[in-house]
Amino acid sequence: CLVNGIAFLPKGNFPTLTCNYNDGANFSLFIKERIMQGSNENVRTILISSFNQNLHDNVGVTFPLTVYGSNSKSGEYVTYNTDSGEMHYETNSEVTGELKITYFNYSQAIISGTFWYDAINSTGQKVEVRNGRFDMHF
């Protein structure tokens, strides 16, 4: 995906790229970039969540990313720096996005999709996540 127009991929020291959909109801996509520069740690994370929703029977359907919670789908962007701490950006009822499952194969545990969203932090700063896509085993 792009974050504010800049490519975002799992990279650096201990990058993370995970996808979970093992119970058929709760889905998460977690992309993490972790860079260590001496004793300073810089981490950026993309998280897409869907709770209590059947995605596998809805290939091709576009779902809204809104408020984090049960029976919903949401997007987050989190930054962490040893010096400045953590900053959370989240979708909500007004600052939203979309998740679309484009392929699902339960027997091979593969899920693919696209996403985009805007997310806002507690001070009103917005981040734009665009052109996100995944093709993963879960």
JSON list of C-alpha atoms in Angstrom, two decimals:
[
{"chain": "A", "resi": 1, "resn": "CYS", "atom": "CA", "xyz": [0.00, 0.00, 0.00]},
{"chain": "A", "resi": 2, "resn": "LEU", "atom": "CA", "xyz": [0.91, 3.66, -0.01]},
{"chain": "A", "resi": 3, "resn": "VAL", "atom": "CA", "xyz": [0.87, 5.74, 3.18]},
{"chain": "A", "resi": 4, "resn": "ASN", "atom": "CA", "xyz": [0.54, 9.41, 2.34]},
{"chain": "A", "resi": 5, "resn": "GLY", "atom": "CA", "xyz": [1.86, 8.59, -1.13]},
{"chain": "A", "resi": 6, "resn": "ILE", "atom": "CA", "xyz": [4.94, 6.64, 0.07]},
{"chain": "A", "resi": 7, "resn": "ALA", "atom": "CA", "xyz": [5.31, 2.87, -0.45]},
{"chain": "A", "resi": 8, "resn": "PHE", "atom": "CA", "xyz": [4.79, 0.82, 2.71]},
{"chain": "A", "resi": 9, "resn": "LEU", "atom": "CA", "xyz": [6.04, -2.78, 2.87]},
{"chain": "A", "resi": 10, "resn": "PRO", "atom": "CA", "xyz": [7.07, -5.07, 5.73]},
{"chain": "A", "resi": 11, "resn": "LYS", "atom": "CA", "xyz": [10.80, -4.39, 6.03]},
{"chain": "A", "resi": 12, "resn": "GLY", "atom": "CA", "xyz": [13.64, -3.66, 8.39]},
{"chain": "A", "resi": 13, "resn": "ASN", "atom": "CA", "xyz": [14.72, -5.49, 11.50]},
{"chain": "A", "resi": 14, "resn": "PHE", "atom": "CA", "xyz": [12.03, -8.05, 12.36]},
{"chain": "A", "resi": 15, "resn": "PRO", "atom": "CA", "xyz": [9.41, -7.11, 9.73]},
{"chain": "A", "resi": 16, "resn": "THR", "atom": "CA", "xyz": [6.00, -8.66, 10.16]},
{"chain": "A", "resi": 17, "resn": "LEU", "atom": "CA", "xyz": [3.37, -9.68, 7.66]},
{"chain": "A", "resi": 18, "resn": "THR", "atom": "CA", "xyz": [0.58, -11.84, 9.05]},
{"chain": "A", "resi": 19, "resn": "CYS", "atom": "CA", "xyz": [-2.96, -12.69, 8.12]},
{"chain": "A", "resi": 20, "resn": "ASN", "atom": "CA", "xyz": [-5.42, -14.55, 10.36]},
{"chain": "A", "resi": 21, "resn": "TYR", "atom": "CA", "xyz": [-8.83, -15.92, 9.44]},
{"chain": "A", "resi": 22, "resn": "ASN", "atom": "CA", "xyz": [-8.76, -19.31, 11.09]},
{"chain": "A", "resi": 23, "resn": "ASP", "atom": "CA", "xyz": [-12.18, -19.31, 12.72]},
{"chain": "A", "resi": 24, "resn": "GLY", "atom": "CA", "xyz": [-14.12, -18.08, 9.68]},
{"chain": "A", "resi": 25, "resn": "ALA", "atom": "CA", "xyz": [-15.46, -15.04, 11.53]},
{"chain": "A", "resi": 26, "resn": "ASN", "atom": "CA", "xyz": [-12.55, -12.86, 12.64]},
{"chain": "A", "resi": 27, "resn": "PHE", "atom": "CA", "xyz": [-9.99, -11.54, 10.16]},
{"chain": "A", "resi": 28, "resn": "SER", "atom": "CA", "xyz": [-6.85, -9.50, 10.72]},
{"chain": "A", "resi": 29, "resn": "LEU", "atom": "CA", "xyz": [-4.11, -8.28, 8.40]},
{"chain": "A", "resi": 30, "resn": "PHE", "atom": "CA", "xyz": [-0.99, -6.98, 10.15]},
{"chain": "A", "resi": 31, "resn": "ILE", "atom": "CA", "xyz": [1.87, -5.27, 8.26]},
{"chain": "A", "resi": 32, "resn": "LYS", "atom": "CA", "xyz": [4.79, -3.97, 10.30]},
{"chain": "A", "resi": 33, "resn": "GLU", "atom": "CA", "xyz": [7.98, -2.13, 9.46]},
{"chain": "A", "resi": 34, "resn": "ARG", "atom": "CA", "xyz": [10.59, -2.02, 12.22]},
{"chain": "A", "resi": 35, "resn": "ILE", "atom": "CA", "xyz": [13.87, -0.14, 11.84]},
{"chain": "A", "resi": 36, "resn": "MET", "atom": "CA", "xyz": [16.50, 0.00, 14.57]},
{"chain": "A", "resi": 37, "resn": "GLN", "atom": "CA", "xyz": [18.96, 2.89, 14.39]},
{"chain": "A", "resi": 38, "resn": "GLY", "atom": "CA", "xyz": [21.33, 2.41, 17.30]},
{"chain": "A", "resi": 39, "resn": "SER", "atom": "CA", "xyz": [19.14, 2.42, 20.41]},
{"chain": "A", "resi": 40, "resn": "ASN", "atom": "CA", "xyz": [16.30, 4.25, 18.61]},
{"chain": "A", "resi": 41, "resn": "GLU", "atom": "CA", "xyz": [13.42, 2.09, 17.35]},
{"chain": "A", "resi": 42, "resn": "ASN", "atom": "CA", "xyz": [11.07, 3.28, 14.58]},
{"chain": "A", "resi": 43, "resn": "VAL", "atom": "CA", "xyz": [7.97, 1.19, 13.89]},
{"chain": "A", "resi": 44, "resn": "ARG", "atom": "CA", "xyz": [5.07, 1.72, 11.49]},
{"chain": "A", "resi": 45, "resn": "THR", "atom": "CA", "xyz": [2.10, -0.65, 11.45]},
{"chain": "A", "resi": 46, "resn": "ILE", "atom": "CA", "xyz": [-0.95, -1.15, 9.23]},
{"chain": "A", "resi": 47, "resn": "LEU", "atom": "CA", "xyz": [-3.81, -3.17, 10.72]},
{"chain": "A", "resi": 48, "resn": "ILE", "atom": "CA", "xyz": [-7.07, -4.20, 9.05]},
{"chain": "A", "resi": 49, "resn": "SER", "atom": "CA", "xyz": [-9.62, -5.97, 11.30]},
{"chain": "A", "resi": 50, "resn": "SER", "atom": "CA", "xyz": [-12.98, -7.59, 10.75]},
{"chain": "A", "resi": 51, "resn": "PHE", "atom": "CA", "xyz": [-14.92, -9.09, 13.67]},
{"chain": "A", "resi": 52, "resn": "ASN", "atom": "CA", "xyz": [-17.82, -11.54, 13.59]},
{"chain": "A", "resi": 53, "resn": "GLN", "atom": "CA", "xyz": [-18.22, -11.18, 9.84]},
{"chain": "A", "resi": 54, "resn": "ASN", "atom": "CA", "xyz": [-18.29, -13.84, 7.13]},
{"chain": "A", "resi": 55, "resn": "LEU", "atom": "CA", "xyz": [-15.81, -12.75, 4.48]},
{"chain": "A", "resi": 56, "resn": "HIS", "atom": "CA", "xyz": [-15.40, -16.07, 2.65]},
{"chain": "A", "resi": 57, "resn": "ASP", "atom": "CA", "xyz": [-18.94, -16.08, 1.23]},
{"chain": "A", "resi": 58, "resn": "ASN", "atom": "CA", "xyz": [-18.66, -12.44, 0.16]},
{"chain": "A", "resi": 59, "resn": "VAL", "atom": "CA", "xyz": [-15.94, -12.45, -2.51]},
{"chain": "A", "resi": 60, "resn": "GLY", "atom": "CA", "xyz": [-16.31, -9.34, -4.62]},
{"chain": "A", "resi": 61, "resn": "VAL", "atom": "CA", "xyz": [-18.26, -7.42, -1.98]},
{"chain": "A", "resi": 62, "resn": "THR", "atom": "CA", "xyz": [-16.85, -4.08, -0.81]},
{"chain": "A", "resi": 63, "resn": "PHE", "atom": "CA", "xyz": [-17.08, -3.63, 2.95]},
{"chain": "A", "resi": 64, "resn": "PRO", "atom": "CA", "xyz": [-16.76, -0.26, 4.70]},
{"chain": "A", "resi": 65, "resn": "LEU", "atom": "CA", "xyz": [-13.91, 0.22, 7.18]},
{"chain": "A", "resi": 66, "resn": "THR", "atom": "CA", "xyz": [-15.32, 2.28, 10.05]},
{"chain": "A", "resi": 67, "resn": "VAL", "atom": "CA", "xyz": [-15.31, 2.06, 13.85]},
{"chain": "A", "resi": 68, "resn": "TYR", "atom": "CA", "xyz": [-13.25, -0.63, 15.59]},
{"chain": "A", "resi": 69, "resn": "GLY", "atom": "CA", "xyz": [-15.43, -3.05, 17.55]},
{"chain": "A", "resi": 70, "resn": "SER", "atom": "CA", "xyz": [-17.43, -6.26, 17.49]},
{"chain": "A", "resi": 71, "resn": "ASN", "atom": "CA", "xyz": [-19.38, -6.92, 14.29]},
{"chain": "A", "resi": 72, "resn": "SER", "atom": "CA", "xyz": [-17.39, -4.29, 12.38]},
{"chain": "A", "resi": 73, "resn": "LYS", "atom": "CA", "xyz": [-14.42, -3.71, 10.10]},
{"chain": "A", "resi": 74, "resn": "SER", "atom": "CA", "xyz": [-11.78, -1.08, 10.68]},
{"chain": "A", "resi": 75, "resn": "GLY", "atom": "CA", "xyz": [-8.37, 0.21, 9.66]},
{"chain": "A", "resi": 76, "resn": "GLU", "atom": "CA", "xyz": [-5.53, 1.48, 11.84]},
{"chain": "A", "resi": 77, "resn": "TYR", "atom": "CA", "xyz": [-2.13, 3.03, 11.30]},
{"chain": "A", "resi": 78, "resn": "VAL", "atom": "CA", "xyz": [0.23, 3.16, 14.27]},
{"chain": "A", "resi": 79, "resn": "THR", "atom": "CA", "xyz": [3.64, 4.79, 14.53]},
{"chain": "A", "resi": 80, "resn": "TYR", "atom": "CA", "xyz": [6.13, 4.29, 17.32]},
{"chain": "A", "resi": 81, "resn": "ASN", "atom": "CA", "xyz": [9.45, 5.97, 17.98]},
{"chain": "A", "resi": 82, "resn": "THR", "atom": "CA", "xyz": [11.60, 5.44, 21.06]},
{"chain": "A", "resi": 83, "resn": "ASP", "atom": "CA", "xyz": [11.96, 9.22, 21.49]},
{"chain": "A", "resi": 84, "resn": "SER", "atom": "CA", "xyz": [8.43, 10.43, 20.65]},
{"chain": "A", "resi": 85, "resn": "GLY", "atom": "CA", "xyz": [6.29, 7.45, 21.72]},
{"chain": "A", "resi": 86, "resn": "GLU", "atom": "CA", "xyz": [3.25, 5.98, 19.99]},
{"chain": "A", "resi": 87, "resn": "MET", "atom": "CA", "xyz": [0.62, 7.63, 17.77]},
{"chain": "A", "resi": 88, "resn": "HIS", "atom": "CA", "xyz": [-2.62, 5.89, 16.73]},
{"chain": "A", "resi": 89, "resn": "TYR", "atom": "CA", "xyz": [-4.65, 6.75, 13.62]},
{"chain": "A", "resi": 90, "resn": "GLU", "atom": "CA", "xyz": [-8.01, 4.99, 13.22]},
{"chain": "A", "resi": 91, "resn": "THR", "atom": "CA", "xyz": [-10.99, 4.86, 10.92]},
{"chain": "A", "resi": 92, "resn": "ASN", "atom": "CA", "xyz": [-14.29, 5.93, 12.47]},
{"chain": "A", "resi": 93, "resn": "SER", "atom": "CA", "xyz": [-17.87, 6.62, 11.41]},
{"chain": "A", "resi": 94, "resn": "GLU", "atom": "CA", "xyz": [-16.84, 9.72, 9.42]},
{"chain": "A", "resi": 95, "resn": "VAL", "atom": "CA", "xyz": [-13.24, 8.93, 8.40]},
{"chain": "A", "resi": 96, "resn": "THR", "atom": "CA", "xyz": [-13.58, 5.63, 6.56]},
{"chain": "A", "resi": 97, "resn": "GLY", "atom": "CA", "xyz": [-12.25, 3.30, 3.90]},
{"chain": "A", "resi": 98, "resn": "GLU", "atom": "CA", "xyz": [-13.00, 0.02, 2.13]},
{"chain": "A", "resi": 99, "resn": "LEU", "atom": "CA", "xyz": [-12.00, -3.65, 2.22]},
{"chain": "A", "resi": 100, "resn": "LYS", "atom": "CA", "xyz": [-12.78, -5.96, -0.70]},
{"chain": "A", "resi": 101, "resn": "ILE", "atom": "CA", "xyz": [-12.08, -9.70, -0.69]},
{"chain": "A", "resi": 102, "resn": "THR", "atom": "CA", "xyz": [-11.14, -10.64, -4.26]},
{"chain": "A", "resi": 103, "resn": "TYR", "atom": "CA", "xyz": [-10.29, -14.33, -3.81]},
{"chain": "A", "resi": 104, "resn": "PHE", "atom": "CA", "xyz": [-10.86, -16.97, -1.15]},
{"chain": "A", "resi": 105, "resn": "ASN", "atom": "CA", "xyz": [-9.82, -20.64, -1.07]},
{"chain": "A", "resi": 106, "resn": "TYR", "atom": "CA", "xyz": [-10.58, -22.31, 2.24]},
{"chain": "A", "resi": 107, "resn": "SER", "atom": "CA", "xyz": [-8.94, -25.67, 1.44]},
{"chain": "A", "resi": 108, "resn": "GLN", "atom": "CA", "xyz": [-5.63, -23.97, 0.60]},
{"chain": "A", "resi": 109, "resn": "ALA", "atom": "CA", "xyz": [-6.10, -21.26, 3.28]},
{"chain": "A", "resi": 110, "resn": "ILE", "atom": "CA", "xyz": [-5.60, -18.39, 0.83]},
{"chain": "A", "resi": 111, "resn": "ILE", "atom": "CA", "xyz": [-7.31, -15.01, 1.02]},
{"chain": "A", "resi": 112, "resn": "SER", "atom": "CA", "xyz": [-6.72, -12.05, -1.28]},
{"chain": "A", "resi": 113, "resn": "GLY", "atom": "CA", "xyz": [-8.10, -8.57, -1.30]},
{"chain": "A", "resi": 114, "resn": "THR", "atom": "CA", "xyz": [-7.68, -4.84, -1.64]},
{"chain": "A", "resi": 115, "resn": "PHE", "atom": "CA", "xyz": [-8.07, -1.99, 0.80]},
{"chain": "A", "resi": 116, "resn": "TRP", "atom": "CA", "xyz": [-7.82, 1.75, 1.23]},
{"chain": "A", "resi": 117, "resn": "TYR", "atom": "CA", "xyz": [-8.70, 4.05, 4.11]},
{"chain": "A", "resi": 118, "resn": "ASP", "atom": "CA", "xyz": [-8.21, 7.37, 5.80]},
{"chain": "A", "resi": 119, "resn": "ALA", "atom": "CA", "xyz": [-7.45, 7.34, 9.51]},
{"chain": "A", "resi": 120, "resn": "ILE", "atom": "CA", "xyz": [-7.32, 10.14, 12.06]},
{"chain": "A", "resi": 121, "resn": "ASN", "atom": "CA", "xyz": [-5.48, 10.56, 15.36]},
{"chain": "A", "resi": 122, "resn": "SER", "atom": "CA", "xyz": [-6.61, 12.23, 18.59]},
{"chain": "A", "resi": 123, "resn": "THR", "atom": "CA", "xyz": [-5.33, 15.65, 17.45]},
{"chain": "A", "resi": 124, "resn": "GLY", "atom": "CA", "xyz": [-7.18, 15.53, 14.11]},
{"chain": "A", "resi": 125, "resn": "GLN", "atom": "CA", "xyz": [-4.19, 14.67, 11.90]},
{"chain": "A", "resi": 126, "resn": "LYS", "atom": "CA", "xyz": [-5.15, 12.39, 9.02]},
{"chain": "A", "resi": 127, "resn": "VAL", "atom": "CA", "xyz": [-3.18, 9.69, 7.26]},
{"chain": "A", "resi": 128, "resn": "GLU", "atom": "CA", "xyz": [-4.14, 8.31, 3.82]},
{"chain": "A", "resi": 129, "resn": "VAL", "atom": "CA", "xyz": [-3.62, 4.60, 3.12]},
{"chain": "A", "resi": 130, "resn": "ARG", "atom": "CA", "xyz": [-4.13, 3.83, -0.57]},
{"chain": "A", "resi": 131, "resn": "ASN", "atom": "CA", "xyz": [-3.75, 1.01, -3.12]},
{"chain": "A", "resi": 132, "resn": "GLY", "atom": "CA", "xyz": [-3.45, -1.70, -0.47]},
{"chain": "A", "resi": 133, "resn": "ARG", "atom": "CA", "xyz": [-3.54, -5.30, -1.58]},
{"chain": "A", "resi": 134, "resn": "PHE", "atom": "CA", "xyz": [-2.78, -8.70, -0.09]},
{"chain": "A", "resi": 135, "resn": "ASP", "atom": "CA", "xyz": [-2.60, -12.30, -1.25]},
{"chain": "A", "resi": 136, "resn": "MET", "atom": "CA", "xyz": [-1.85, -14.44, 1.78]},
{"chain": "A", "resi": 137, "resn": "HIS", "atom": "CA", "xyz": [-2.09, -17.74, 3.55]},
{"chain": "A", "resi": 138, "resn": "PHE", "atom": "CA", "xyz": [-4.00, -17.61, 6.82]}
]
